[in-house]
Amino acid sequence: MPTIYLDVLLLQSLYVNYFLLRAAAKLTHTPLHWIRCGLAAAGSSLFSLLILLPPLPAWFQLVCKLLAAALSVTMAFGLHRESFFRQWGCFFLCNFLLAGAILGIGSLTQKGFATWGNSCCYLDFSLFQLILFTAAAYSLLHLCTLLRGRKRHTDSRFQVFLRLGERRLMLDGLADTGNNLTDTFSGTPVIVCSAAALEPLLAGTPVEQLRGYRLVPCTTVTAEGLVPLFRPDEVCIRNLSTEKSRSVHAMVGIAGTQPSAIFHPMLME
C-alpha cells in the first residue's frame, strides 16, 4: 500500500463529502446551509479512517457505509420522516456514481491514482486536479438541475392546509420560484403567509409562543427586514389541477398582506 497521509486523507474526505451532500441537496431540492453541510462533511470524513485498518468483512464495510450515509444526511438535513429516505438514497447514489467514475477513470490510466481499502478511497490527486474534477462534476449537476427546473410548471392552482394543535386552516396556495426564503438554522423552506390570513389559525396566540419561533432575515427588491417563523404541526399542499396532495416539511413565515400562502414549487417535487 502506498503512503497515506492522515491530514490529506481527512481533507480529501471532507472536501468530497461536502460536495456529495450538496449534490444530494440539489437532487432532492432541499435547502442546505453551508455551515451545516461543512459540519456534516467533517463528521462523516472520520469514516475514511477505515482505510487504515486491516481488510474488514464485506458485510461490515456495507454496514459502515450505510451508517455513514445515514449520519451524514441526518447531520446535514435533520431527521425528518417524510424526506429522510429520499435524501439518504440520493446521497448514497452520489457516492456510488463517484466511486464508479473514479474506477472508470483509473482503468484508463497506466498508473492508478486511487488507493482503495475497506470501501474507502485515497486519491493521489493534486489539489488543483481535485478542484477541476469537482467543478466539472458540479457544473454538470447544476446544468441537469436547470434543465429540470425549466419543466416545472407554476400555473396550477393549489391549496395549503395548516394545522396547529387542534386548529386547522386552509388557504389558497401560490407556487412562486421567487420565494427562496429558508430557515437559517435548519435550511427548512418557508411558506409565507400574511398575519391576517393566519389569524384563524393563531387565534390571538402571540407568535413568540409558537413552536420553533425565530426571526430570519429577508431581502426583497424594495426592502429588507426580519420575518418571524414558526413550525406548524402539519403542512399539506394539494394541487387542484392534478388532485394530488403531499405532506411537506416546512415552516411558516409571517409577512406581507396577500391572502394566499406563497411557497416554492420544489415543495411539490
PDB file of C-alpha atoms in Angstrom:
ATOM      1  CA  MET A   1       0.000   0.000   0.000  1.00  0.00           C
ATOM      2  CA  PRO A   2       1.374   3.463  -0.864  1.00  0.00           C
ATOM      3  CA  THR A   3       1.972   6.038   1.825  1.00  0.00           C
ATOM      4  CA  ILE A   4      -1.249   7.625   3.081  1.00  0.00           C
ATOM      5  CA  TYR A   5      -1.006  10.988   4.795  1.00  0.00           C
ATOM      6  CA  LEU A   6      -3.626  11.346   7.510  1.00  0.00           C
ATOM      7  CA  ASP A   7      -4.192  15.087   7.056  1.00  0.00           C
ATOM      8  CA  VAL A   8      -4.568  14.705   3.280  1.00  0.00           C
ATOM      9  CA  LEU A   9      -6.953  11.773   3.753  1.00  0.00           C
ATOM     10  CA  LEU A  10      -9.241  13.718   6.103  1.00  0.00           C
ATOM     11  CA  LEU A  11      -9.165  16.889   4.000  1.00  0.00           C
ATOM     12  CA  GLN A  12      -9.962  14.957   0.824  1.00  0.00           C
ATOM     13  CA  SER A  13     -12.819  13.156   2.538  1.00  0.00           C
ATOM     14  CA  LEU A  14     -14.226  16.406   3.947  1.00  0.00           C
ATOM     15  CA  TYR A  15     -13.996  18.072   0.547  1.00  0.00           C
ATOM     16  CA  VAL A  16     -15.643  15.192  -1.331  1.00  0.00           C
ATOM     17  CA  ASN A  17     -18.372  14.661   1.285  1.00  0.00           C
ATOM     18  CA  TYR A  18     -19.212  18.364   1.226  1.00  0.00           C
ATOM     19  CA  PHE A  19     -19.950  18.317  -2.484  1.00  0.00           C
ATOM     20  CA  LEU A  20     -21.723  14.954  -2.315  1.00  0.00           C
ATOM     21  CA  LEU A  21     -24.094  16.443   0.265  1.00  0.00           C
ATOM     22  CA  ARG A  22     -24.526  19.493  -1.963  1.00  0.00           C
ATOM     23  CA  ALA A  23     -25.367  17.199  -4.858  1.00  0.00           C
ATOM     24  CA  ALA A  24     -27.919  15.310  -2.752  1.00  0.00           C
ATOM     25  CA  ALA A  25     -29.460  18.630  -1.698  1.00  0.00           C
ATOM     26  CA  LYS A  26     -29.815  19.701  -5.329  1.00  0.00           C
ATOM     27  CA  LEU A  27     -31.311  16.389  -6.431  1.00  0.00           C
ATOM     28  CA  THR A  28     -33.882  16.435  -3.621  1.00  0.00           C
ATOM     29  CA  HIS A  29     -34.481  20.208  -3.831  1.00  0.00           C
ATOM     30  CA  THR A  30     -33.607  20.541  -0.152  1.00  0.00           C
ATOM     31  CA  PRO A  31     -32.141  23.830   1.103  1.00  0.00           C
ATOM     32  CA  LEU A  32     -28.809  23.238   2.831  1.00  0.00           C
ATOM     33  CA  HIS A  33     -26.851  25.871   4.735  1.00  0.00           C
ATOM     34  CA  TRP A  34     -23.130  25.741   4.043  1.00  0.00           C
ATOM     35  CA  ILE A  35     -22.253  25.621   7.747  1.00  0.00           C
ATOM     36  CA  ARG A  36     -24.410  22.539   8.385  1.00  0.00           C
ATOM     37  CA  CYS A  37     -23.066  20.970   5.218  1.00  0.00           C
ATOM     38  CA  GLY A  38     -19.484  21.582   6.324  1.00  0.00           C
ATOM     39  CA  LEU A  39     -20.069  20.177   9.812  1.00  0.00           C
ATOM     40  CA  ALA A  40     -21.769  17.079   8.401  1.00  0.00           C
ATOM     41  CA  ALA A  41     -18.926  16.572   5.918  1.00  0.00           C
ATOM     42  CA  ALA A  42     -16.356  16.950   8.693  1.00  0.00           C
ATOM     43  CA  GLY A  43     -18.123  14.385  10.853  1.00  0.00           C
ATOM     44  CA  SER A  44     -18.539  11.847   8.070  1.00  0.00           C
ATOM     45  CA  SER A  45     -14.900  12.277   6.984  1.00  0.00           C
ATOM     46  CA  LEU A  46     -13.877  10.303  10.090  1.00  0.00           C
ATOM     47  CA  PHE A  47     -15.217   7.151   8.427  1.00  0.00           C
ATOM     48  CA  SER A  48     -12.392   7.444   5.881  1.00  0.00           C
ATOM     49  CA  LEU A  49     -10.016   6.274   8.628  1.00  0.00           C
ATOM     50  CA  LEU A  50     -11.295   2.750   7.956  1.00  0.00           C
ATOM     51  CA  ILE A  51      -8.827   2.621   5.058  1.00  0.00           C
ATOM     52  CA  LEU A  52      -6.018   2.364   7.615  1.00  0.00           C
ATOM     53  CA  LEU A  53      -7.416  -0.822   9.179  1.00  0.00           C
ATOM     54  CA  PRO A  54      -6.755  -4.396   8.022  1.00  0.00           C
ATOM     55  CA  PRO A  55      -9.288  -5.753   5.495  1.00  0.00           C
ATOM     56  CA  LEU A  56     -12.745  -5.992   7.074  1.00  0.00           C
ATOM     57  CA  PRO A  57     -15.590  -8.373   6.130  1.00  0.00           C
ATOM     58  CA  ALA A  58     -17.675  -7.164   3.187  1.00  0.00           C
ATOM     59  CA  TRP A  59     -20.865  -7.099   5.251  1.00  0.00           C
ATOM     60  CA  PHE A  60     -19.197  -4.916   7.885  1.00  0.00           C
ATOM     61  CA  GLN A  61     -17.965  -2.499   5.209  1.00  0.00           C
ATOM     62  CA  LEU A  62     -21.514  -2.240   3.837  1.00  0.00           C
ATOM     63  CA  VAL A  63     -22.945  -1.569   7.298  1.00  0.00           C
ATOM     64  CA  CYS A  64     -20.339   1.152   7.868  1.00  0.00           C
ATOM     65  CA  LYS A  65     -21.168   2.759   4.525  1.00  0.00           C
ATOM     66  CA  LEU A  66     -24.910   2.741   5.232  1.00  0.00           C
ATOM     67  CA  LEU A  67     -24.360   4.114   8.723  1.00  0.00           C
ATOM     68  CA  ALA A  68     -22.002   6.827   7.464  1.00  0.00           C
ATOM     69  CA  ALA A  69     -24.539   7.914   4.839  1.00  0.00           C
ATOM     70  CA  ALA A  70     -27.366   7.960   7.398  1.00  0.00           C
ATOM     71  CA  LEU A  71     -25.352  10.033   9.885  1.00  0.00           C
ATOM     72  CA  SER A  72     -24.197  12.446   7.175  1.00  0.00           C
ATOM     73  CA  VAL A  73     -27.742  13.038   5.942  1.00  0.00           C
ATOM     74  CA  THR A  74     -29.092  13.439   9.479  1.00  0.00           C
ATOM     75  CA  MET A  75     -26.413  15.986  10.400  1.00  0.00           C
ATOM     76  CA  ALA A  76     -26.894  17.917   7.159  1.00  0.00           C
ATOM     77  CA  PHE A  77     -30.668  17.881   6.678  1.00  0.00           C
ATOM     78  CA  GLY A  78     -32.040  16.827  10.052  1.00  0.00           C
ATOM     79  CA  LEU A  79     -34.109  13.741  10.748  1.00  0.00           C
ATOM     80  CA  HIS A  80     -37.477  14.113   9.027  1.00  0.00           C
ATOM     81  CA  ARG A  81     -39.546  11.017   8.357  1.00  0.00           C
ATOM     82  CA  GLU A  82     -41.086  12.263   5.119  1.00  0.00           C
ATOM     83  CA  SER A  83     -37.796  13.165   3.418  1.00  0.00           C
ATOM     84  CA  PHE A  84     -35.014  11.199   5.137  1.00  0.00           C
ATOM     85  CA  PHE A  85     -35.002   8.117   2.897  1.00  0.00           C
ATOM     86  CA  ARG A  86     -35.157  10.227  -0.262  1.00  0.00           C
ATOM     87  CA  GLN A  87     -32.168  12.304   0.877  1.00  0.00           C
ATOM     88  CA  TRP A  88     -30.289   9.257   2.153  1.00  0.00           C
ATOM     89  CA  GLY A  89     -30.880   7.380  -1.108  1.00  0.00           C
ATOM     90  CA  CYS A  90     -29.685  10.301  -3.245  1.00  0.00           C
ATOM     91  CA  PHE A  91     -26.575  10.759  -1.113  1.00  0.00           C
ATOM     92  CA  PHE A  92     -25.782   7.047  -1.319  1.00  0.00           C
ATOM     93  CA  LEU A  93     -26.394   7.120  -5.088  1.00  0.00           C
ATOM     94  CA  CYS A  94     -23.997  10.051  -5.487  1.00  0.00           C
ATOM     95  CA  ASN A  95     -21.368   8.065  -3.560  1.00  0.00           C
ATOM     96  CA  PHE A  96     -21.783   5.101  -5.907  1.00  0.00           C
ATOM     97  CA  LEU A  97     -21.601   7.312  -9.009  1.00  0.00           C
ATOM     98  CA  LEU A  98     -18.430   8.974  -7.741  1.00  0.00           C
ATOM     99  CA  ALA A  99     -16.846   5.608  -6.941  1.00  0.00           C
ATOM    100  CA  GLY A 100     -17.769   4.352 -10.404  1.00  0.00           C
ATOM    101  CA  ALA A 101     -16.287   7.449 -12.021  1.00  0.00           C
ATOM    102  CA  ILE A 102     -13.040   7.026 -10.072  1.00  0.00           C
ATOM    103  CA  LEU A 103     -12.784   3.348 -11.037  1.00  0.00           C
ATOM    104  CA  GLY A 104     -13.588   4.146 -14.669  1.00  0.00           C
ATOM    105  CA  ILE A 105     -11.038   6.923 -14.971  1.00  0.00           C
ATOM    106  CA  GLY A 106      -8.466   4.853 -13.081  1.00  0.00           C
ATOM    107  CA  SER A 107      -8.841   1.985 -15.551  1.00  0.00           C
ATOM    108  CA  LEU A 108      -7.891   4.333 -18.399  1.00  0.00           C
ATOM    109  CA  THR A 109      -4.618   5.375 -16.814  1.00  0.00           C
ATOM    110  CA  GLN A 110      -1.430   3.352 -16.776  1.00  0.00           C
ATOM    111  CA  LYS A 111      -0.866   4.086 -13.108  1.00  0.00           C
ATOM    112  CA  GLY A 112      -3.860   4.149 -10.816  1.00  0.00           C
ATOM    113  CA  PHE A 113      -4.406   7.363  -8.916  1.00  0.00           C
ATOM    114  CA  ALA A 114      -6.703   5.890  -6.251  1.00  0.00           C
ATOM    115  CA  THR A 115      -5.954   3.572  -3.346  1.00  0.00           C
ATOM    116  CA  TRP A 116      -8.869   1.531  -2.034  1.00  0.00           C
ATOM    117  CA  GLY A 117      -9.275  -0.127   1.340  1.00  0.00           C
ATOM    118  CA  ASN A 118     -12.396  -1.175   3.257  1.00  0.00           C
ATOM    119  CA  SER A 119     -14.579   0.638   0.674  1.00  0.00           C
ATOM    120  CA  CYS A 120     -12.718   3.896   1.337  1.00  0.00           C
ATOM    121  CA  CYS A 121     -10.675   5.773  -1.223  1.00  0.00           C
ATOM    122  CA  TYR A 122      -7.468   7.801  -1.071  1.00  0.00           C
ATOM    123  CA  LEU A 123      -6.843   9.907  -4.185  1.00  0.00           C
ATOM    124  CA  ASP A 124      -3.347  10.590  -5.445  1.00  0.00           C
ATOM    125  CA  PHE A 125      -4.556  13.924  -6.809  1.00  0.00           C
ATOM    126  CA  SER A 126      -3.070  17.354  -6.592  1.00  0.00           C
ATOM    127  CA  LEU A 127      -5.403  19.899  -5.022  1.00  0.00           C
ATOM    128  CA  PHE A 128      -5.739  21.686  -8.364  1.00  0.00           C
ATOM    129  CA  GLN A 129      -6.792  18.482 -10.152  1.00  0.00           C
ATOM    130  CA  LEU A 130      -9.323  17.712  -7.430  1.00  0.00           C
ATOM    131  CA  ILE A 131     -10.843  21.195  -7.725  1.00  0.00           C
ATOM    132  CA  LEU A 132     -11.082  20.882 -11.524  1.00  0.00           C
ATOM    133  CA  PHE A 133     -12.709  17.448 -11.281  1.00  0.00           C
ATOM    134  CA  THR A 134     -15.225  18.671  -8.702  1.00  0.00           C
ATOM    135  CA  ALA A 135     -16.020  21.818 -10.673  1.00  0.00           C
ATOM    136  CA  ALA A 136     -16.734  19.777 -13.810  1.00  0.00           C
ATOM    137  CA  ALA A 137     -18.968  17.307 -11.969  1.00  0.00           C
ATOM    138  CA  TYR A 138     -20.811  20.032 -10.068  1.00  0.00           C
ATOM    139  CA  SER A 139     -21.329  22.091 -13.236  1.00  0.00           C
ATOM    140  CA  LEU A 140     -22.869  19.061 -14.939  1.00  0.00           C
ATOM    141  CA  LEU A 141     -25.172  18.515 -11.969  1.00  0.00           C
ATOM    142  CA  HIS A 142     -26.161  22.199 -11.954  1.00  0.00           C
ATOM    143  CA  LEU A 143     -26.959  22.022 -15.672  1.00  0.00           C
ATOM    144  CA  CYS A 144     -29.203  19.000 -15.105  1.00  0.00           C
ATOM    145  CA  THR A 145     -30.963  20.852 -12.292  1.00  0.00           C
ATOM    146  CA  LEU A 146     -31.576  23.873 -14.519  1.00  0.00           C
ATOM    147  CA  LEU A 147     -32.985  21.677 -17.274  1.00  0.00           C
ATOM    148  CA  ARG A 148     -35.328  20.040 -14.772  1.00  0.00           C
ATOM    149  CA  GLY A 149     -36.363  23.465 -13.496  1.00  0.00           C
ATOM    150  CA  ARG A 150     -37.500  24.522 -16.968  1.00  0.00           C
ATOM    151  CA  LYS A 151     -40.058  21.744 -16.930  1.00  0.00           C
ATOM    152  CA  ARG A 152     -41.500  22.964 -13.630  1.00  0.00           C
ATOM    153  CA  HIS A 153     -44.943  24.499 -14.039  1.00  0.00           C
ATOM    154  CA  THR A 154     -46.233  27.005 -11.510  1.00  0.00           C
ATOM    155  CA  ASP A 155     -49.559  27.917 -13.151  1.00  0.00           C
ATOM    156  CA  SER A 156     -51.506  25.200 -11.341  1.00  0.00           C
ATOM    157  CA  ARG A 157     -53.953  26.023  -8.556  1.00  0.00           C
ATOM    158  CA  PHE A 158     -53.070  24.925  -5.035  1.00  0.00           C
ATOM    159  CA  GLN A 159     -54.465  24.738  -1.543  1.00  0.00           C
ATOM    160  CA  VAL A 160     -52.277  24.809   1.568  1.00  0.00           C
ATOM    161  CA  PHE A 161     -53.519  23.066   4.713  1.00  0.00           C
ATOM    162  CA  LEU A 162     -52.011  24.085   8.061  1.00  0.00           C
ATOM    163  CA  ARG A 163     -52.615  22.521  11.469  1.00  0.00           C
ATOM    164  CA  LEU A 164     -51.571  23.974  14.790  1.00  0.00           C
ATOM    165  CA  GLY A 165     -52.746  21.833  17.670  1.00  0.00           C
ATOM    166  CA  GLU A 166     -56.492  21.382  17.230  1.00  0.00           C
ATOM    167  CA  ARG A 167     -56.860  24.394  14.950  1.00  0.00           C
ATOM    168  CA  ARG A 168     -56.834  23.973  11.185  1.00  0.00           C
ATOM    169  CA  LEU A 169     -56.667  26.410   8.293  1.00  0.00           C
ATOM    170  CA  MET A 170     -56.992  26.065   4.526  1.00  0.00           C
ATOM    171  CA  LEU A 171     -55.521  28.789   2.306  1.00  0.00           C
ATOM    172  CA  ASP A 172     -55.183  29.257  -1.422  1.00  0.00           C
ATOM    173  CA  GLY A 173     -51.620  28.423  -2.414  1.00  0.00           C
ATOM    174  CA  LEU A 174     -49.332  30.240  -4.816  1.00  0.00           C
ATOM    175  CA  ALA A 175     -46.262  28.453  -6.208  1.00  0.00           C
ATOM    176  CA  ASP A 176     -43.596  31.101  -6.733  1.00  0.00           C
ATOM    177  CA  THR A 177     -39.964  30.380  -7.639  1.00  0.00           C
ATOM    178  CA  GLY A 178     -39.126  33.794  -6.193  1.00  0.00           C
ATOM    179  CA  ASN A 179     -39.778  32.562  -2.665  1.00  0.00           C
ATOM    180  CA  ASN A 180     -36.331  31.269  -1.728  1.00  0.00           C
ATOM    181  CA  LEU A 181     -36.753  32.007   1.975  1.00  0.00           C
ATOM    182  CA  THR A 182     -35.410  29.252   4.229  1.00  0.00           C
ATOM    183  CA  ASP A 183     -34.767  28.873   7.931  1.00  0.00           C
ATOM    184  CA  THR A 184     -31.188  29.958   8.558  1.00  0.00           C
ATOM    185  CA  PHE A 185     -30.543  27.255  11.158  1.00  0.00           C
ATOM    186  CA  SER A 186     -32.121  24.162   9.617  1.00  0.00           C
ATOM    187  CA  GLY A 187     -32.377  25.063   5.921  1.00  0.00           C
ATOM    188  CA  THR A 188     -36.111  24.263   6.029  1.00  0.00           C
ATOM    189  CA  PRO A 189     -38.128  26.010   3.284  1.00  0.00           C
ATOM    190  CA  VAL A 190     -40.582  28.677   4.404  1.00  0.00           C
ATOM    191  CA  ILE A 191     -44.189  29.192   3.297  1.00  0.00           C
ATOM    192  CA  VAL A 192     -45.018  32.898   3.505  1.00  0.00           C
ATOM    193  CA  CYS A 193     -48.453  33.941   4.779  1.00  0.00           C
ATOM    194  CA  SER A 194     -49.838  37.260   5.956  1.00  0.00           C
ATOM    195  CA  ALA A 195     -50.807  37.845   9.576  1.00  0.00           C
ATOM    196  CA  ALA A 196     -54.413  38.444   8.538  1.00  0.00           C
ATOM    197  CA  ALA A 197     -54.603  35.135   6.665  1.00  0.00           C
ATOM    198  CA  LEU A 198     -53.167  33.267   9.670  1.00  0.00           C
ATOM    199  CA  GLU A 199     -55.428  34.873  12.269  1.00  0.00           C
ATOM    200  CA  PRO A 200     -57.972  31.972  12.343  1.00  0.00           C
ATOM    201  CA  LEU A 201     -55.084  29.554  12.966  1.00  0.00           C
ATOM    202  CA  LEU A 202     -53.251  31.603  15.586  1.00  0.00           C
ATOM    203  CA  ALA A 203     -56.429  32.746  17.361  1.00  0.00           C
ATOM    204  CA  GLY A 204     -54.626  35.546  19.138  1.00  0.00           C
ATOM    205  CA  THR A 205     -51.676  33.418  20.296  1.00  0.00           C
ATOM    206  CA  PRO A 206     -48.501  35.551  20.317  1.00  0.00           C
ATOM    207  CA  VAL A 207     -46.170  34.283  17.615  1.00  0.00           C
ATOM    208  CA  GLU A 208     -43.303  34.308  20.138  1.00  0.00           C
ATOM    209  CA  GLN A 209     -45.029  31.453  21.990  1.00  0.00           C
ATOM    210  CA  LEU A 210     -45.326  29.195  18.954  1.00  0.00           C
ATOM    211  CA  ARG A 211     -43.145  26.136  18.440  1.00  0.00           C
ATOM    212  CA  GLY A 212     -39.954  26.825  16.513  1.00  0.00           C
ATOM    213  CA  TYR A 213     -40.314  30.602  16.737  1.00  0.00           C
ATOM    214  CA  ARG A 214     -37.363  32.588  15.433  1.00  0.00           C
ATOM    215  CA  LEU A 215     -36.570  35.598  13.269  1.00  0.00           C
ATOM    216  CA  VAL A 216     -34.792  35.247   9.937  1.00  0.00           C
ATOM    217  CA  PRO A 217     -33.526  37.982   7.623  1.00  0.00           C
ATOM    218  CA  CYS A 218     -35.434  38.525   4.397  1.00  0.00           C
ATOM    219  CA  THR A 219     -34.490  40.742   1.477  1.00  0.00           C
ATOM    220  CA  THR A 220     -36.825  41.843  -1.316  1.00  0.00           C
ATOM    221  CA  VAL A 221     -36.419  44.210  -4.247  1.00  0.00           C
ATOM    222  CA  THR A 222     -37.780  47.136  -2.254  1.00  0.00           C
ATOM    223  CA  ALA A 223     -36.843  46.402   1.351  1.00  0.00           C
ATOM    224  CA  GLU A 224     -35.176  44.110   3.837  1.00  0.00           C
ATOM    225  CA  GLY A 225     -36.046  43.077   7.368  1.00  0.00           C
ATOM    226  CA  LEU A 226     -36.732  40.199   9.746  1.00  0.00           C
ATOM    227  CA  VAL A 227     -39.521  37.670   9.232  1.00  0.00           C
ATOM    228  CA  PRO A 228     -40.960  35.744  12.211  1.00  0.00           C
ATOM    229  CA  LEU A 229     -41.186  31.982  11.658  1.00  0.00           C
ATOM    230  CA  PHE A 230     -42.994  29.174  13.440  1.00  0.00           C
ATOM    231  CA  ARG A 231     -43.313  25.449  12.870  1.00  0.00           C
ATOM    232  CA  PRO A 232     -46.887  24.167  12.438  1.00  0.00           C
ATOM    233  CA  ASP A 233     -47.778  20.636  13.485  1.00  0.00           C
ATOM    234  CA  GLU A 234     -48.764  19.698   9.948  1.00  0.00           C
ATOM    235  CA  VAL A 235     -48.440  21.182   6.464  1.00  0.00           C
ATOM    236  CA  CYS A 236     -50.072  19.686   3.396  1.00  0.00           C
ATOM    237  CA  ILE A 237     -50.197  21.100  -0.137  1.00  0.00           C
ATOM    238  CA  ARG A 238     -52.828  19.998  -2.627  1.00  0.00           C
ATOM    239  CA  ASN A 239     -52.583  20.511  -6.382  1.00  0.00           C
ATOM    240  CA  LEU A 240     -56.127  21.214  -7.517  1.00  0.00           C
ATOM    241  CA  SER A 241     -55.186  20.554 -11.146  1.00  0.00           C
ATOM    242  CA  THR A 242     -53.950  17.011 -10.533  1.00  0.00           C
ATOM    243  CA  GLU A 243     -55.884  16.310  -7.300  1.00  0.00           C
ATOM    244  CA  LYS A 244     -52.627  15.175  -5.673  1.00  0.00           C
ATOM    245  CA  SER A 245     -51.795  16.069  -2.074  1.00  0.00           C
ATOM    246  CA  ARG A 246     -48.449  15.976  -0.323  1.00  0.00           C
ATOM    247  CA  SER A 247     -47.394  16.441   3.277  1.00  0.00           C
ATOM    248  CA  VAL A 248     -44.323  18.670   3.351  1.00  0.00           C
ATOM    249  CA  HIS A 249     -41.698  19.668   5.880  1.00  0.00           C
ATOM    250  CA  ALA A 250     -41.861  23.454   6.012  1.00  0.00           C
ATOM    251  CA  MET A 251     -42.039  26.407   8.349  1.00  0.00           C
ATOM    252  CA  VAL A 252     -44.421  29.341   8.076  1.00  0.00           C
ATOM    253  CA  GLY A 253     -43.221  32.917   7.826  1.00  0.00           C
ATOM    254  CA  ILE A 254     -45.468  35.873   8.626  1.00  0.00           C
ATOM    255  CA  ALA A 255     -45.056  38.661   6.102  1.00  0.00           C
ATOM    256  CA  GLY A 256     -46.975  40.676   3.522  1.00  0.00           C
ATOM    257  CA  THR A 257     -50.676  41.307   3.097  1.00  0.00           C
ATOM    258  CA  GLN A 258     -51.531  38.666   0.489  1.00  0.00           C
ATOM    259  CA  PRO A 259     -54.462  36.301   1.232  1.00  0.00           C
ATOM    260  CA  SER A 260     -52.653  33.256  -0.198  1.00  0.00           C
ATOM    261  CA  ALA A 261     -49.813  31.084   1.097  1.00  0.00           C
ATOM    262  CA  ILE A 262     -46.690  31.514  -1.059  1.00  0.00           C
ATOM    263  CA  PHE A 263     -44.347  28.530  -1.384  1.00  0.00           C
ATOM    264  CA  HIS A 264     -41.540  27.394  -3.677  1.00  0.00           C
ATOM    265  CA  PRO A 265     -42.603  24.767  -6.279  1.00  0.00           C
ATOM    266  CA  MET A 266     -39.820  22.448  -5.086  1.00  0.00           C
ATOM    267  CA  LEU A 267     -42.022  21.537  -2.126  1.00  0.00           C
ATOM    268  CA  MET A 268     -44.268  19.606  -4.520  1.00  0.00           C
ATOM    269  CA  GLU A 269     -41.418  17.549  -6.006  1.00  0.00           C
TER     270      GLU A 269
END
